[in-house]
mmCIF file of C-alpha atoms in Angstrom:
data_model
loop_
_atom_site.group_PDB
_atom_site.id
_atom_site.type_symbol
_atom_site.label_atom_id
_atom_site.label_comp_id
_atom_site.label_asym_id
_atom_site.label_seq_id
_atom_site.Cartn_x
_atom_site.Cartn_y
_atom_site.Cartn_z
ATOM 1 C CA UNK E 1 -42.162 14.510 56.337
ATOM 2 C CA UNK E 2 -41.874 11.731 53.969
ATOM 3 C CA UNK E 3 -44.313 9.362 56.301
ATOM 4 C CA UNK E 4 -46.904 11.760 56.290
ATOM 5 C CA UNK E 5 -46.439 12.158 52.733
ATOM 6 C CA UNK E 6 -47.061 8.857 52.048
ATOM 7 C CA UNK E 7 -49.842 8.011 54.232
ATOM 8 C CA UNK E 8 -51.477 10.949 53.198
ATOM 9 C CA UNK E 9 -51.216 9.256 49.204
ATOM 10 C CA UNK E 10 -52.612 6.008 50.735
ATOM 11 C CA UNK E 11 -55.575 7.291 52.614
ATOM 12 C CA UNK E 12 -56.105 9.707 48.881
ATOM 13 C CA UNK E 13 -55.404 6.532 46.522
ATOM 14 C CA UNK E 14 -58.012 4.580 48.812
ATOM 15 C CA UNK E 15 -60.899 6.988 48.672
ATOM 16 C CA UNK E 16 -61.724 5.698 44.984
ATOM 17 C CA UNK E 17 -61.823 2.019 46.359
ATOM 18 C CA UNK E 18 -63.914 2.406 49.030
ATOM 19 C CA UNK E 19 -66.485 4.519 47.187
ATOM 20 C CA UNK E 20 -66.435 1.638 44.595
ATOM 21 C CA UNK E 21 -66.901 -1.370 46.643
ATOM 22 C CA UNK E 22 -67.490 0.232 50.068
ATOM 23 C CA UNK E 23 -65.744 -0.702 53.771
ATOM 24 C CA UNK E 24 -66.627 -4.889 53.786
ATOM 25 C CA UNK E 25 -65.841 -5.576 50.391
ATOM 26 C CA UNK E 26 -62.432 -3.555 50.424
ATOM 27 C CA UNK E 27 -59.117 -5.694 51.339
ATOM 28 C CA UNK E 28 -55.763 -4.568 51.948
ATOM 29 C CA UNK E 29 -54.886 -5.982 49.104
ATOM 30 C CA UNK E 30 -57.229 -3.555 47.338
ATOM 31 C CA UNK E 31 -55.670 -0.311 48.948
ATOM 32 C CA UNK E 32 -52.200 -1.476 48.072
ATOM 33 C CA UNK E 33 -52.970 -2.038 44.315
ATOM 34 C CA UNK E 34 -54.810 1.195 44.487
ATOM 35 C CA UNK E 35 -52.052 3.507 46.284
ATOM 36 C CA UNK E 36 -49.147 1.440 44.397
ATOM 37 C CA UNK E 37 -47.493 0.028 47.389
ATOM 38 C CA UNK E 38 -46.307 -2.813 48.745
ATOM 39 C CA UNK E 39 -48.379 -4.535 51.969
ATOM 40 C CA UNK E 40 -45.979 -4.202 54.183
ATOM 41 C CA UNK E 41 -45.529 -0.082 53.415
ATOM 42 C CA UNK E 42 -49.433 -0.663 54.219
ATOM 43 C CA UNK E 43 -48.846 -1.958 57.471
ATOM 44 C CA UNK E 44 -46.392 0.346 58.721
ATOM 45 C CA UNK E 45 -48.954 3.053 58.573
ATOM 46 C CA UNK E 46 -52.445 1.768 59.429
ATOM 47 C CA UNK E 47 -53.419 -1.589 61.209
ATOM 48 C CA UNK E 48 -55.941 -2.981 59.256
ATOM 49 C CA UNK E 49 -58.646 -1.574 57.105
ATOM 50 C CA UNK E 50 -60.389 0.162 59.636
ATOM 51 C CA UNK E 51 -57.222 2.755 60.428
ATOM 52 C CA UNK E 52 -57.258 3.387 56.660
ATOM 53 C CA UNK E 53 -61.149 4.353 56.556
ATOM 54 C CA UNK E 54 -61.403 5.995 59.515
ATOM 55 C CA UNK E 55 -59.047 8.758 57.953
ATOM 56 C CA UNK E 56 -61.046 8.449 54.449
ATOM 57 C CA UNK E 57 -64.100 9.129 56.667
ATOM 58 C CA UNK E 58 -62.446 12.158 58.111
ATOM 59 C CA UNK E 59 -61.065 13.429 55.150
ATOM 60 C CA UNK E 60 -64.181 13.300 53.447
ATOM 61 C CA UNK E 61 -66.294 14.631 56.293
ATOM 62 C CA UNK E 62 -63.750 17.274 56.116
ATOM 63 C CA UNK E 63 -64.344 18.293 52.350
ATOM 64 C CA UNK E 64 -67.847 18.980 53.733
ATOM 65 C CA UNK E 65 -67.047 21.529 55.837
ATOM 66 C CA UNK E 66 -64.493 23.249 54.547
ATOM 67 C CA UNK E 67 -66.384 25.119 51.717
ATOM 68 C CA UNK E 68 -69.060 26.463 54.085
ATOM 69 C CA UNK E 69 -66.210 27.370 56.312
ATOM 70 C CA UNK E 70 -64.934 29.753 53.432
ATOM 71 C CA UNK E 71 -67.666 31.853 53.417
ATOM 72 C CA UNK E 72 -68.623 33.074 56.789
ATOM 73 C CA UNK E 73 -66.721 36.620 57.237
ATOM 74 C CA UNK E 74 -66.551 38.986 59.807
ATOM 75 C CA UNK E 75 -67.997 41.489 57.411
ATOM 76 C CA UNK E 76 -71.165 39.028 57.042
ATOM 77 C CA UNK E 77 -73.994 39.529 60.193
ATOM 78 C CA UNK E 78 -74.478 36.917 62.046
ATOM 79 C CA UNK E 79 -77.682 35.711 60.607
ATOM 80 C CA UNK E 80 -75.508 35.367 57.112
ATOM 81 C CA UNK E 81 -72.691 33.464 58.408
ATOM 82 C CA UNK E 82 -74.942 31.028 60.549
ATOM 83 C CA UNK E 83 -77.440 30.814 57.196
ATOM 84 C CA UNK E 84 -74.014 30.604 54.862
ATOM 85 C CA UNK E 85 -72.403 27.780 56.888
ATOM 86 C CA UNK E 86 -75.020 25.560 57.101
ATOM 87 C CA UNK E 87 -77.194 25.595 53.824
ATOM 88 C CA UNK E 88 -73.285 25.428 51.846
ATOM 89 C CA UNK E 89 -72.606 22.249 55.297
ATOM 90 C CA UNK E 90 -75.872 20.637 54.362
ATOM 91 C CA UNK E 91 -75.647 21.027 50.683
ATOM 92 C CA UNK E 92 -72.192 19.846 50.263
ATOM 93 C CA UNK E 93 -73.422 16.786 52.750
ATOM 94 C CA UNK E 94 -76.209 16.387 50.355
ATOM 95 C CA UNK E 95 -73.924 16.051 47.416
ATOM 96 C CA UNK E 96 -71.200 13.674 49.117
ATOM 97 C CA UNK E 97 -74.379 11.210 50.091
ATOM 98 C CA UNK E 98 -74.915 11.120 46.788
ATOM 99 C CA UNK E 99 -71.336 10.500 45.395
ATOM 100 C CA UNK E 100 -70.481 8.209 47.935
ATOM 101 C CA UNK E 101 -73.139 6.202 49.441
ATOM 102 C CA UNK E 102 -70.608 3.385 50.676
ATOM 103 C CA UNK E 103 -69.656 5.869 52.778
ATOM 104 C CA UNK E 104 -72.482 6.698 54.895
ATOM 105 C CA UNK E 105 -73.813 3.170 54.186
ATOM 106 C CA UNK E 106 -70.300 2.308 56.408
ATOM 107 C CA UNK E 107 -70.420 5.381 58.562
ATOM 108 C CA UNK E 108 -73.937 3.566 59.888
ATOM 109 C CA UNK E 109 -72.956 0.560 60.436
ATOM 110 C CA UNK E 110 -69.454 1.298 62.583
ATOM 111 C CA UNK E 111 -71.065 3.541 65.466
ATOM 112 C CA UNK E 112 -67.196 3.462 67.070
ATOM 113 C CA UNK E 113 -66.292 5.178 63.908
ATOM 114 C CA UNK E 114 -69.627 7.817 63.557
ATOM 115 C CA UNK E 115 -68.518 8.435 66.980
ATOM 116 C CA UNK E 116 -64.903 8.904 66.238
ATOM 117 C CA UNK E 117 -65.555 11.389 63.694
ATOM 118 C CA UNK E 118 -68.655 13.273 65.298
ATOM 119 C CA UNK E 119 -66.191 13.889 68.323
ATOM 120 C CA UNK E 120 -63.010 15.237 66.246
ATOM 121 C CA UNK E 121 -64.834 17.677 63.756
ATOM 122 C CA UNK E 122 -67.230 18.704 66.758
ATOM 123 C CA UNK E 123 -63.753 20.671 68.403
ATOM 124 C CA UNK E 124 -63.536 22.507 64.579
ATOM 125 C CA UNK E 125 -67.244 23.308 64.438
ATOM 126 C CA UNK E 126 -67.370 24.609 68.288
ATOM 127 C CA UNK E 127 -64.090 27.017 67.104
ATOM 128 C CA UNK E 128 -66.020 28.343 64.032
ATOM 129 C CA UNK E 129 -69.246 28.882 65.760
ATOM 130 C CA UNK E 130 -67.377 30.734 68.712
ATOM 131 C CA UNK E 131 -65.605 33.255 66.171
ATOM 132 C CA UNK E 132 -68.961 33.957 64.421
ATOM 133 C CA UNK E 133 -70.356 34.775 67.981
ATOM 134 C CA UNK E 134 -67.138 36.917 68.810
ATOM 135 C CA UNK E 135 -67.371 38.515 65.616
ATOM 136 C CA UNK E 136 -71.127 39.483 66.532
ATOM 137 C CA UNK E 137 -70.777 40.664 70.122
ATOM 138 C CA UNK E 138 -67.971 42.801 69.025
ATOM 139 C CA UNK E 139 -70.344 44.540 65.935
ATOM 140 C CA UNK E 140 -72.993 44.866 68.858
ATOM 141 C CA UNK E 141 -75.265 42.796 66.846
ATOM 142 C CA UNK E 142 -76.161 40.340 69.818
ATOM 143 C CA UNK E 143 -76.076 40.926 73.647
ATOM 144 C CA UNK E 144 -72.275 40.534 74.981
ATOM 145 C CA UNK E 145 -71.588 36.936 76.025
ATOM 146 C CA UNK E 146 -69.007 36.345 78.375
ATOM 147 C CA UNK E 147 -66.176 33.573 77.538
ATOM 148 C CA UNK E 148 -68.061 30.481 79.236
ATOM 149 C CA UNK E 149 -71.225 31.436 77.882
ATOM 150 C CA UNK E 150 -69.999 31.828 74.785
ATOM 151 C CA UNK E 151 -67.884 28.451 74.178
ATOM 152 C CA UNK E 152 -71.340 26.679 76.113
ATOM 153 C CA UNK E 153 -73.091 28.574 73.589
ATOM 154 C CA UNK E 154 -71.380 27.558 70.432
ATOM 155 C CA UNK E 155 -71.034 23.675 71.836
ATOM 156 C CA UNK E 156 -74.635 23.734 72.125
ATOM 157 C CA UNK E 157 -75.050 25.010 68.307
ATOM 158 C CA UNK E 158 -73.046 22.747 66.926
ATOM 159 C CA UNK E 159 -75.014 19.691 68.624
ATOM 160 C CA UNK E 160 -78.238 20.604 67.822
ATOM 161 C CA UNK E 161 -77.072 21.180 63.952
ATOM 162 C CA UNK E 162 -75.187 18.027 64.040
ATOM 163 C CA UNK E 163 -77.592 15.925 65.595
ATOM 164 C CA UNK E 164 -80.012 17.008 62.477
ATOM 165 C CA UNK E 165 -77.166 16.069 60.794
ATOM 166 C CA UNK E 166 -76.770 12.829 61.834
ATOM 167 C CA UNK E 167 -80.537 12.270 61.868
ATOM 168 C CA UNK E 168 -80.290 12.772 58.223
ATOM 169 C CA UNK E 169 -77.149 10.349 57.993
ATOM 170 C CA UNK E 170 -78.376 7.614 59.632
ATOM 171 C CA UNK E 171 -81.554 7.372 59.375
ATOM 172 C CA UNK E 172 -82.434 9.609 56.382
ATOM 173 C CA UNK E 173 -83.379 12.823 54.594
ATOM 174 C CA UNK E 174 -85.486 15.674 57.218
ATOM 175 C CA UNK E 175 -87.559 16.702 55.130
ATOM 176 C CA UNK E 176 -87.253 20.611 54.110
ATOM 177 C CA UNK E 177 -84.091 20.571 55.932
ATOM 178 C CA UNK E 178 -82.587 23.782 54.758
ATOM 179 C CA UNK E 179 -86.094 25.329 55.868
ATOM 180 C CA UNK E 180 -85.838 23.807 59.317
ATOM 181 C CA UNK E 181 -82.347 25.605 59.950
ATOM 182 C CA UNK E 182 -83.473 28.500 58.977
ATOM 183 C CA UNK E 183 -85.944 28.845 61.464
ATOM 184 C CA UNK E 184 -83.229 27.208 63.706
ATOM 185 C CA UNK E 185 -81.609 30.095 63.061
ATOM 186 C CA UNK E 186 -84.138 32.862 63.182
ATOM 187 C CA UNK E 187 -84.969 31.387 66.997
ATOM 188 C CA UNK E 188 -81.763 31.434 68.026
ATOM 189 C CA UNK E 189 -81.014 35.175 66.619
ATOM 190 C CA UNK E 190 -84.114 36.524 68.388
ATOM 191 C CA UNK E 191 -83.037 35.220 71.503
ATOM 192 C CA UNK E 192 -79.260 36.752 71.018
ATOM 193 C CA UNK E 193 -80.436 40.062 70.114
ATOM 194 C CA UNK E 194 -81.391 42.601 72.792
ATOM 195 C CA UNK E 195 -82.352 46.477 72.453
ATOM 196 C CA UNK E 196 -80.533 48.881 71.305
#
């Protein structure tokens, strides 16, 4: 309990360092000073540098998600939730570009990390997409889906919305992005709905 207290105050003290000086400029040295410990209480919980951003990354990518999470409800229609999650996803992303370019600057330059990170919040993105298809089916708002078709379904969502996503991370803005998922979403609804 204390470890993970503690690492968790490192990888939080470090944030502010690497948004200052981003990934290449920041030392050990640097996350020490900034989470008040010692070097080696550094390197009995992350390896180098690298261990230390990859859970920044994370954390941050995290802070994305986790407000658009909030707001889709079972009590929303589909259309809402999908609409909800991603213009709050895309708007929060938006925001955090701007706050913290070292960290898509890095995030760009460290595919193994991109990767890393893509892959881990991709298994919390298929889970949310899947309950706002459940949620659906069972309100008879979309043709039933069986259980395969459903998790394909939801993994297939959440790559084409994240590979907008990274489109927009690594190579730029989309322009009229929060237009283009609309109409992502409008397809996708027609196709789910059948009659009544």
């Amino acid at each position: 309990m204390k470890d993970d207290l503690v690492k968790e105050h490192i990888i939080n003290s470090s944030v502010a360092v690497f948004k200052k000086l981003g990934f290449d400029k920041v030392t050990m040295d640097d996350i020490a000073k900034a989470a008040n410990k010692g070097r080696s209480t550094l390197y009995y919980y992350f390896k180098n540098k690298h261990e230390v951003f990859e859970q920044v990354a994370e954390m941050e990518y995290l802070s994305i998600i986790e407000p658009a999470k909030a707001k889709i409800k079972k009590s929303n229609n589909i259309e809402e939730n999908l609409r909800f999650y991603n213009e709050i996803k895309l708007k929060s992303l938006i925001d955090k570009t701007k706050e913290y370019t070292f960290l898509l600057e890095d995030i760009r330059q460290d595919f193994n990390i991109a990767h890393s990170l893509f892959m881990k919040l991709r298994h919390i993105e298929n889970s949310i997409f899947q309950e706002i298809l459940t949620w659906a089916i069972h309100k008879k708002e979309i043709a039933p889906i069986n259980q395969e078709n459903r998790q394909f379904l939801a993994m297939t969502m959440v790559t084409a919305y994240s590979g907008l996503e990274k489109e927009m991370l690594l190579y730029g803005i989309i322009e009229n992005m929060s237009v283009r998922l609309d109409w992502l979403v409008n397809i996708l609804i027609k196709g789910l709905k059948y009659d009544q």
